[in-house]
Coordinates of N, CA and C in Angstrom, one line a residue:
M8 N 26.9 0.1 -26.2 CA 26.3 1.2 -25.5 C 25.5 0.8 -23.9
K9 N 25.2 -0.4 -24.1 CA 24.5 -1.1 -23.1 C 25.4 -1.5 -21.9
E10 N 26.9 -1.7 -22.3 CA 27.8 -2.2 -21.4 C 28.3 -0.9 -20.6
K11 N 28.0 0.2 -21.0 CA 28.6 1.7 -20.4 C 27.7 2.4 -19.4
I12 N 26.4 1.9 -19.5 CA 25.2 2.6 -18.8 C 25.6 2.8 -17.4
F13 N 26.1 1.8 -16.8 CA 26.4 2.1 -15.4 C 27.7 2.7 -14.7
Q14 N 28.7 3.1 -15.7 CA 29.4 4.1 -15.8 C 29.3 5.2 -15.1
P15 N 30.0 5.8 -13.9 CA 29.8 7.1 -13.8 C 30.0 8.2 -14.6
F16 N 29.1 9.2 -15.1 CA 29.1 10.3 -16.1 C 28.7 9.9 -17.5
F17 N 28.2 8.7 -17.6 CA 27.8 8.1 -19.2 C 26.6 8.7 -19.1
T18 N 26.1 9.6 -20.3 CA 24.9 9.8 -20.5 C 24.7 10.0 -22.1
T19 N 23.3 9.8 -22.3 CA 23.2 9.9 -23.6 C 22.5 11.3 -24.2
K20 N 22.4 12.0 -23.0 CA 21.8 13.3 -23.1 C 22.9 14.4 -23.7
P21 N 22.3 15.5 -24.1 CA 23.2 16.5 -24.8 C 23.8 17.0 -23.5
T22 N 25.1 17.5 -23.9 CA 26.2 18.5 -22.9 C 25.0 19.3 -22.1
G23 N 25.2 19.3 -20.6 CA 24.6 20.1 -19.6 C 23.1 19.9 -19.3
S24 N 22.5 18.4 -20.0 CA 21.3 18.0 -19.6 C 21.6 16.5 -18.9
G25 N 21.7 16.8 -17.7 CA 22.2 15.5 -16.8 C 23.7 15.1 -16.4
T26 N 23.8 14.5 -15.5 CA 25.1 14.4 -14.9 C 25.4 12.7 -15.5
G27 N 24.7 12.1 -15.4 CA 25.2 10.5 -15.8 C 25.5 9.8 -14.6
L28 N 24.9 10.4 -13.6 CA 25.2 9.6 -12.2 C 24.0 8.6 -11.9
G29 N 22.9 8.8 -12.2 CA 21.7 8.1 -11.7 C 22.1 6.7 -11.5
L30 N 22.1 6.1 -12.9 CA 22.3 4.7 -12.8 C 23.7 4.3 -12.0
S31 N 24.5 4.9 -12.3 CA 25.7 4.5 -11.7 C 25.6 4.8 -10.1
L32 N 25.1 5.5 -9.4 CA 24.5 5.5 -8.1 C 23.7 4.5 -7.5
S33 N 22.7 4.1 -8.6 CA 21.7 3.2 -7.9 C 22.4 2.0 -8.1
Y34 N 23.2 1.5 -8.9 CA 24.0 0.3 -9.2 C 24.8 0.2 -7.9
D35 N 25.7 1.3 -7.3 CA 26.4 1.0 -6.3 C 25.5 0.6 -5.2
I36 N 24.4 1.0 -4.8 CA 23.6 1.1 -4.0 C 23.0 -0.4 -3.7
V37 N 22.6 -0.7 -5.0 CA 22.2 -2.1 -4.9 C 23.3 -2.9 -4.7
K38 N 24.4 -3.1 -5.0 CA 25.5 -3.9 -4.9 C 26.0 -3.9 -3.4
A39 N 26.2 -2.5 -2.9 CA 26.3 -2.6 -1.5 C 25.2 -3.4 -0.5
H40 N 24.0 -3.6 -1.1 CA 23.1 -4.3 -0.2 C 23.0 -5.6 -0.7
G41 N 24.0 -6.3 -1.4 CA 23.9 -7.7 -2.0 C 23.2 -8.0 -3.0
G42 N 22.7 -7.2 -3.8 CA 21.8 -7.3 -5.1 C 22.4 -6.8 -6.3
D43 N 21.7 -6.9 -7.4 CA 22.1 -6.9 -8.7 C 21.1 -5.9 -9.6
L44 N 21.6 -5.4 -10.3 CA 20.8 -4.5 -11.3 C 21.1 -4.7 -12.8
R45 N 20.4 -5.0 -13.4 CA 20.3 -5.6 -14.8 C 19.7 -4.7 -15.8
V46 N 19.9 -5.0 -16.9 CA 19.4 -4.2 -18.2 C 18.9 -5.0 -19.2
K47 N 17.5 -5.0 -19.7 CA 17.1 -5.6 -21.0 C 16.5 -4.9 -22.0
S48 N 17.2 -4.5 -22.9 CA 16.7 -3.5 -24.2 C 16.6 -4.2 -25.5
V49 N 15.5 -3.9 -26.1 CA 15.2 -4.5 -27.4 C 14.7 -3.0 -28.3
V50 N 15.7 -2.6 -29.3 CA 15.7 -1.5 -30.0 C 14.2 -1.3 -30.5
G51 N 13.7 -0.2 -30.6 CA 12.0 -0.1 -30.8 C 11.2 -0.7 -30.2
E52 N 11.4 -1.2 -28.8 CA 10.4 -1.8 -28.1 C 10.5 -1.2 -26.7
G53 N 11.7 -1.1 -26.2 CA 11.9 -0.2 -24.8 C 12.8 -0.9 -24.1
T54 N 13.1 -0.4 -22.7 CA 14.1 -0.9 -21.7 C 13.4 -1.4 -20.6
E55 N 13.9 -2.4 -19.9 CA 13.7 -2.9 -18.8 C 14.8 -2.8 -17.9
M56 N 14.6 -2.5 -16.6 CA 15.6 -2.1 -15.4 C 15.1 -3.5 -14.6
V57 N 15.9 -4.3 -14.1 CA 15.4 -5.5 -13.4 C 16.4 -5.6 -12.1
L58 N 15.7 -5.1 -10.8 CA 16.3 -5.0 -9.7 C 16.3 -6.2 -8.9
F59 N 17.2 -6.8 -8.3 CA 17.5 -8.2 -7.5 C 18.1 -7.6 -6.1
L60 N 17.2 -8.0 -4.9 CA 17.5 -7.7 -3.8 C 17.6 -9.1 -3.0
P61 N 18.6 -9.6 -2.2 CA 18.3 -10.7 -1.7 C 17.4 -10.7 -0.5
L62 N 16.6 -11.9 -0.2 CA 15.5 -12.0 1.1 C 16.3 -11.8 2.2
T63 N 15.7 -11.6 3.3 CA 16.3 -11.5 4.8 C 15.6 -12.5 5.5
D64 N 15.9 -13.2 6.3 CA 15.4 -14.0 7.1 C 14.1 -13.5 7.7
Q65 N 13.1 -14.0 7.8 CA 11.9 -13.6 8.2 C 12.0 -13.3 9.7
I66 N 12.5 -14.0 10.6 CA 12.6 -13.9 11.7 C 13.5 -12.7 12.2
K67 N 14.5 -12.3 11.5 CA 15.2 -10.9 11.6 C 14.1 -9.9 11.3
I68 N 13.6 -9.9 10.3 CA 12.4 -8.8 10.2 C 11.8 -8.6 11.3
N69 N 10.8 -9.6 11.7 CA 10.2 -9.5 12.9 C 10.8 -8.8 14.1
E70 N 12.2 -9.3 14.3 CA 12.8 -8.8 15.5 C 13.0 -7.2 15.2
V71 N 13.0 -6.8 14.2 CA 13.2 -5.3 14.0 C 12.1 -4.6 13.9
L72 N 10.8 -5.2 13.3 CA 9.5 -4.6 13.5 C 9.0 -4.5 14.9
T73 N 9.2 -5.3 15.5 CA 8.9 -5.8 17.0 C 9.9 -6.2 17.9
P74 N 10.6 -5.1 18.3 CA 11.8 -5.4 19.2 C 11.3 -5.9 20.4
N75 N 12.3 -6.7 20.9 CA 12.2 -7.4 22.1 C 12.3 -6.4 23.4
T76 N 11.0 -6.2 23.9 CA 11.0 -5.3 25.0 C 11.7 -5.7 26.5
Q77 N 12.1 -6.9 26.7 CA 12.4 -7.7 27.8 C 13.7 -7.0 28.1
P78 N 14.2 -6.8 29.3 CA 15.6 -6.5 30.1 C 16.6 -7.4 29.7

């Protein structure tokens, strides 16, 4: 089942209870930003979703937060 959770419309809920798009959309958004979304699951213990996003150069972040106001 773990290999299917990021597929569109996959759900473990009963029919009519959810679309099965949540993890699929999340995965696509993360991938579009150069990241990765992984799952770790142990029966009887729980599931952990791990989100990886690339770091951005601090200089670029500062430019966005404090735009250059010089002409």
